[in-house]
CSV table of C-alpha atoms in Angstrom, one decimal:
chain,number,residue,atom,x,y,z
B,102,MET,CA,19.5,7.8,8.2
B,103,GLY,CA,19.4,10.9,6.2
B,104,THR,CA,16.8,13.4,5.1
B,105,ARG,CA,14.6,12.7,2.0
B,106,THR,CA,15.5,15.1,-0.9
B,107,GLY,CA,13.0,14.1,-3.7
B,108,THR,CA,13.1,10.7,-5.4
B,109,PRO,CA,11.3,7.7,-4.4
B,110,HIS,CA,14.4,5.5,-4.3
B,111,GLU,CA,16.4,7.6,-1.5
B,112,ALA,CA,16.8,6.3,1.7
B,113,ARG,CA,14.3,6.6,4.7
B,114,PHE,CA,15.0,9.0,7.7
B,115,SER,CA,14.3,9.0,11.2
B,116,ARG,CA,14.0,11.7,13.9
B,117,PRO,CA,12.6,11.9,17.1
B,118,GLY,CA,9.5,13.9,17.8
B,119,PRO,CA,6.8,14.3,20.2
B,120,ARG,CA,4.2,11.1,20.6
B,121,ILE,CA,0.4,11.8,19.9
B,122,PRO,CA,-1.1,8.6,21.8
B,123,GLY,CA,-4.9,7.7,20.5
B,124,LEU,CA,-5.0,10.0,17.6
B,125,LEU,CA,-6.8,7.7,15.5
B,126,ARG,CA,-9.2,6.1,18.2
B,127,ALA,CA,-12.2,8.4,17.2
B,128,ARG,CA,-14.6,5.3,16.3
B,129,VAL,CA,-13.9,1.6,17.2
B,130,VAL,CA,-14.7,-0.5,14.1
B,131,ARG,CA,-13.2,-4.1,13.3
B,132,ARG,CA,-12.9,-5.5,9.9
B,133,THR,CA,-11.8,-9.2,9.9
B,134,CYS,CA,-10.3,-11.0,7.0
B,135,PRO,CA,-12.3,-11.5,3.9
B,136,VAL,CA,-13.5,-15.0,3.4
B,137,ALA,CA,-14.3,-15.0,-0.5
B,138,ARG,CA,-11.7,-15.5,-3.0
B,139,LEU,CA,-9.1,-16.0,-0.4
B,140,PRO,CA,-5.6,-16.3,-2.1
B,141,ILE,CA,-5.1,-19.9,-2.0
B,142,PRO,CA,-2.0,-20.6,0.6
B,143,VAL,CA,-3.5,-18.1,2.7
B,144,LEU,CA,-6.9,-20.2,2.7
B,145,ALA,CA,-5.0,-23.4,3.2
B,146,LEU,CA,-3.4,-21.9,6.3
B,147,LEU,CA,-6.6,-20.6,8.1
B,148,VAL,CA,-8.4,-23.8,7.4
B,149,LEU,CA,-5.2,-26.1,9.0
B,150,VAL,CA,-5.2,-23.4,11.8
B,151,ALA,CA,-8.9,-23.6,12.6
B,152,ALA,CA,-8.8,-27.5,12.3
B,153,GLY,CA,-5.8,-27.6,14.8
B,154,GLY,CA,-3.6,-29.5,12.0
B,155,ILE,CA,-0.8,-27.0,12.6
B,156,THR,CA,0.5,-24.7,15.3
B,157,GLN,CA,0.8,-21.5,13.3
B,158,GLN,CA,4.2,-19.2,14.3
B,159,LEU,CA,2.6,-15.8,14.0
B,160,PRO,CA,4.7,-12.6,12.9
B,161,ASP,CA,5.4,-9.9,15.3
B,162,PRO,CA,1.9,-8.3,16.0
B,163,PHE,CA,2.4,-4.8,14.8
B,164,ILE,CA,3.6,-3.1,11.7
B,165,VAL,CA,5.1,0.5,11.6
B,166,ILE,CA,5.5,2.4,8.7
B,167,GLU,CA,7.1,6.2,8.3
B,168,LEU,CA,5.3,8.9,5.9
B,169,TRP,CA,5.3,12.6,5.1
B,170,THR,CA,3.0,15.3,4.0
B,171,GLU,CA,4.0,18.9,2.9
B,172,LEU,CA,3.3,21.9,5.0
B,173,ASP,CA,4.0,24.4,2.0
B,174,PRO,CA,2.7,22.2,-1.1
B,175,MET,CA,4.3,23.5,-4.3
B,176,ILE,CA,0.7,23.2,-5.6
B,177,ALA,CA,-1.8,25.3,-3.9
B,178,ASP,CA,-5.1,23.3,-3.1
B,179,GLY,CA,-7.4,26.4,-2.1
B,180,GLY,CA,-6.4,26.1,1.7
B,181,VAL,CA,-4.5,28.2,4.3
B,182,ARG,CA,-0.7,28.0,3.7
B,183,PRO,CA,1.6,26.8,5.1
B,184,VAL,CA,-1.1,24.2,5.9
B,185,PRO,CA,-2.0,24.4,9.7
B,186,ARG,CA,-0.6,21.5,11.6
B,187,GLU,CA,-3.8,19.8,12.6
B,188,VAL,CA,-4.9,19.7,8.8
B,189,ALA,CA,-1.4,18.0,8.0
B,190,VAL,CA,-1.8,15.5,11.0
B,191,GLU,CA,-5.2,14.6,9.4
B,192,ARG,CA,-3.7,14.0,5.9
B,193,LEU,CA,-1.1,11.9,7.5
B,194,VAL,CA,-4.0,10.0,9.3
B,195,GLU,CA,-5.7,9.2,6.1
B,196,GLU,CA,-2.4,8.5,4.1
B,197,ALA,CA,-1.5,5.8,7.0
B,198,ARG,CA,-4.9,4.2,6.9
B,199,VAL,CA,-4.7,3.6,3.1
B,200,SER,CA,-1.2,2.3,3.1
B,201,LEU,CA,-1.6,-0.1,6.2
B,202,SER,CA,-4.9,-1.5,4.7
B,203,GLY,CA,-2.9,-2.2,1.8
B,204,MET,CA,-0.2,-4.1,4.1
B,205,VAL,CA,-2.8,-5.6,6.2
B,206,TYR,CA,-5.5,-6.8,3.6
B,207,GLY,CA,-4.5,-6.2,0.4
B,208,TYR,CA,-6.4,-6.0,-3.3
B,209,ARG,CA,-8.0,-7.9,-5.7
B,210,PHE,CA,-6.7,-6.8,-9.3
B,211,VAL,CA,-7.8,-7.1,-12.8
B,212,TYR,CA,-5.1,-6.2,-15.5
B,213,VAL,CA,-5.2,-5.9,-19.2
B,214,PRO,CA,-1.9,-5.0,-20.9
B,215,GLY,CA,-2.1,-2.2,-23.5
B,216,ASP,CA,-1.5,-3.7,-27.0
B,217,PRO,CA,-1.3,-1.1,-29.9
B,218,SER,CA,-0.8,-3.7,-32.6
B,219,ARG,CA,-4.5,-5.0,-31.6
B,220,GLN,CA,-5.9,-1.6,-30.6
B,221,VAL,CA,-6.3,-2.6,-27.1
B,222,SER,CA,-6.2,0.0,-24.2
B,223,GLU,CA,-4.5,-1.0,-21.0
B,224,GLU,CA,-7.1,-1.4,-18.3
B,225,PHE,CA,-6.5,-1.8,-14.6
B,226,ASP,CA,-8.8,-2.3,-11.8
B,227,LEU,CA,-7.6,-2.4,-7.9
B,228,THR,CA,-10.2,-3.4,-5.4
B,229,PRO,CA,-9.3,-3.6,-1.7
B,230,TYR,CA,-9.9,-6.8,0.2
B,231,GLY,CA,-11.0,-4.6,3.3
B,232,THR,CA,-10.0,-1.5,4.8
B,233,LEU,CA,-8.9,-0.2,8.3
B,234,ALA,CA,-11.2,2.2,10.1
B,235,ARG,CA,-10.2,5.7,11.2
B,236,GLY,CA,-11.4,4.4,14.5
B,237,ASP,CA,-9.4,1.1,14.8
B,238,PRO,CA,-7.7,0.9,18.1
B,239,GLY,CA,-5.0,-0.8,16.6
B,240,PHE,CA,-3.6,2.5,15.2
B,241,ASP,CA,-1.1,4.7,17.2
B,242,VAL,CA,1.0,7.8,16.1
B,243,LEU,CA,4.3,6.9,17.6
B,244,GLN,CA,6.3,9.8,16.5
B,245,THR,CA,6.1,13.2,14.6
B,246,TRP,CA,8.5,15.6,13.2
B,247,VAL,CA,9.0,18.5,11.2
B,248,ASP,CA,11.8,18.5,8.4
B,249,ASP,CA,12.2,20.8,5.2
B,250,ASP,CA,8.7,22.0,5.1
B,251,ARG,CA,7.3,18.6,5.8
B,252,LEU,CA,5.5,17.0,8.6
B,253,TYR,CA,6.8,13.4,8.9
B,254,ALA,CA,5.1,10.7,11.4
B,255,ARG,CA,6.0,7.1,12.3
B,256,VAL,CA,2.6,5.3,12.7
B,257,SER,CA,2.2,1.9,14.3
B,258,TYR,CA,-0.7,-0.9,13.7
B,259,THR,CA,-1.3,-3.8,16.0
B,260,LEU,CA,-2.8,-6.8,14.1
B,261,THR,CA,-5.6,-8.9,15.5
B,262,ARG,CA,-5.1,-12.9,15.7
B,263,GLU,CA,-7.1,-13.3,12.5
B,264,GLN,CA,-5.0,-10.4,10.8
B,265,GLN,CA,-1.8,-12.0,11.8
B,266,LEU,CA,-2.7,-15.5,10.0
B,267,TRP,CA,-3.8,-13.4,7.0
B,268,TYR,CA,-0.5,-11.5,7.1
B,269,SER,CA,1.5,-14.4,7.8
B,270,GLY,CA,0.0,-16.5,4.9
B,271,TRP,CA,0.8,-13.7,2.4
B,272,HIS,CA,4.5,-13.4,3.6
B,273,SER,CA,5.1,-17.3,3.0
B,274,SER,CA,7.6,-18.1,0.4
B,275,ALA,CA,4.6,-19.2,-1.9
B,276,HIS,CA,4.1,-15.5,-3.0
B,277,PRO,CA,6.7,-13.7,-5.1
B,278,ARG,CA,7.6,-10.0,-4.7
B,279,SER,CA,7.5,-7.4,-7.5
B,280,GLY,CA,8.5,-3.8,-7.4
B,281,GLY,CA,7.4,-0.7,-9.2
B,282,VAL,CA,7.2,3.1,-9.3
B,283,GLY,CA,3.9,4.8,-9.7
B,284,ARG,CA,3.9,8.4,-10.7
B,285,VAL,CA,0.8,11.1,-10.9
B,286,PRO,CA,1.5,14.5,-11.6
B,287,PHE,CA,1.5,16.7,-8.4
B,288,ILE,CA,-0.9,19.3,-9.9
B,289,GLY,CA,-3.5,17.8,-8.1
B,290,GLY,CA,-1.9,18.5,-4.8
B,291,PRO,CA,-1.2,16.2,-1.8
B,292,GLY,CA,-4.4,14.4,-2.0
B,293,VAL,CA,-3.3,12.7,-5.2
B,294,LYS,CA,-0.6,10.5,-3.6
B,295,GLY,CA,-2.8,7.5,-3.1
B,296,ALA,CA,-3.2,7.6,-7.0
B,297,ALA,CA,0.7,7.2,-7.1
B,298,LEU,CA,0.3,4.1,-4.5
B,299,ALA,CA,-2.1,2.4,-6.8
B,300,ASP,CA,-0.1,3.1,-9.9
B,301,GLY,CA,2.8,1.7,-8.2
B,302,VAL,CA,1.0,-1.5,-7.6
B,303,ARG,CA,0.1,-1.6,-11.2
B,304,MET,CA,3.7,-1.3,-12.1
B,305,ALA,CA,4.6,-4.0,-9.8
B,306,ILE,CA,2.1,-6.3,-11.5
B,307,ARG,CA,3.1,-5.3,-14.8
B,308,GLU,CA,6.8,-6.3,-14.3
B,309,HIS,CA,5.9,-9.4,-12.9
B,310,VAL,CA,3.4,-10.4,-15.7
B,311,ARG,CA,6.3,-9.6,-18.0
B,312,GLN,CA,8.6,-12.1,-16.5
B,313,LEU,CA,5.8,-14.8,-16.5
B,314,GLU,CA,4.5,-14.2,-20.1
B,315,PHE,CA,7.0,-12.9,-23.0
B,316,ASN,CA,4.1,-12.0,-25.2
B,317,ARG,CA,1.4,-9.6,-23.7
B,318,PRO,CA,-1.3,-11.6,-22.3
B,319,GLN,CA,-5.2,-10.9,-23.0
B,320,ARG,CA,-5.9,-10.7,-19.3
B,321,SER,CA,-4.7,-11.3,-15.7
B,322,GLU,CA,-6.4,-11.6,-12.8
B,323,GLY,CA,-5.0,-12.2,-9.1
B,324,ALA,CA,-4.1,-10.5,-5.6
B,325,ALA,CA,-1.8,-8.4,-4.3
B,326,LEU,CA,-0.4,-7.1,-0.8
B,327,LEU,CA,2.1,-4.4,0.0
B,328,ALA,CA,5.1,-6.0,1.3
B,329,GLU,CA,6.2,-2.6,3.1
B,330,GLY,CA,4.8,0.8,3.2
B,331,PRO,CA,5.3,2.8,-0.2
B,332,ASP,CA,8.3,5.1,-0.4
B,333,TYR,CA,6.9,8.5,-1.7
B,334,GLY,CA,8.9,11.1,-3.4
B,335,VAL,CA,8.6,14.3,-5.5
B,336,ARG,CA,10.6,14.6,-8.9
B,337,ARG,CA,10.2,16.2,-12.0
B,338,GLY,CA,6.4,17.5,-11.4
B,339,GLN,CA,5.4,14.2,-10.1
B,340,TYR,CA,4.6,12.4,-6.9
B,341,GLY,CA,6.4,9.2,-7.3
B,342,ALA,CA,5.6,6.2,-5.1
B,343,LEU,CA,8.2,3.0,-4.9
B,344,VAL,CA,5.9,0.2,-4.3
B,345,VAL,CA,6.9,-3.5,-3.4
B,346,ALA,CA,4.1,-6.0,-3.3
B,347,PHE,CA,3.5,-9.7,-2.7
B,348,LEU,CA,1.5,-11.3,-5.6
B,349,GLN,CA,-0.7,-14.0,-6.8
B,350,ILE,CA,-1.6,-14.7,-10.2
B,351,ASP,CA,-5.1,-16.5,-10.3
B,352,SER,CA,-5.2,-16.3,-14.3
B,353,LEU,CA,-3.0,-15.2,-17.0
B,354,ASN,CA,-5.1,-15.5,-20.4
B,355,PRO,CA,-2.8,-15.4,-23.6
B,356,TYR,CA,-4.6,-14.2,-26.9
B,357,GLN,CA,-5.7,-17.3,-28.9
B,358,VAL,CA,-4.9,-16.0,-32.3
B,359,TYR,CA,-2.2,-12.9,-33.0
């Protein structure tokens, strides 16, 4: 696999590095699957399994993602440059926690498309179903390596049985996939990459809603789960995040009168 040189669309890469076991094991806190407003196929699956109605074939019990952070950011954030390795590792830990939370638990969303003809501004609210704690024993940093002034890491997360059921329900054929590229100016420094992820989810929802409703709807609500880790890049003064998500649309409200 090649070295990334910029855009979110380019290939991932792999280069071995030292293993850092237990890096994220500072505090043990477990979050189980949320029980309120579950996506319908997921809720049905959990009920059937609990009742013994089916024998569920669970997915692989772990997820692996690759991510990177800059050792010499183009925009200074007021800290030491180049960035000390321990600081860069902490940034990767936080980025991995956010990304994996989106892959394990997902989000609720409310999306109001912008409509200039009605003087309606776009609104988007994304609320996590749950978050993985920094001390969760399911985390492990498998590899790290440096290339082109970036520190890369391969991070894994081992799912509990409850998380596997939730994850399996989302990865069923009942949920369509949609992709989008989120962008934020890199003037804010490496800390704004999470905003690019959220914007990528917004763009994936926007694209899917457009396919469902030719005319802009008034409002849409539903749920989303990251189908894979976000693919980050830098281009034209922006951090970009290529996001692919499973979606469930719970409501799609059209305008009653033009």
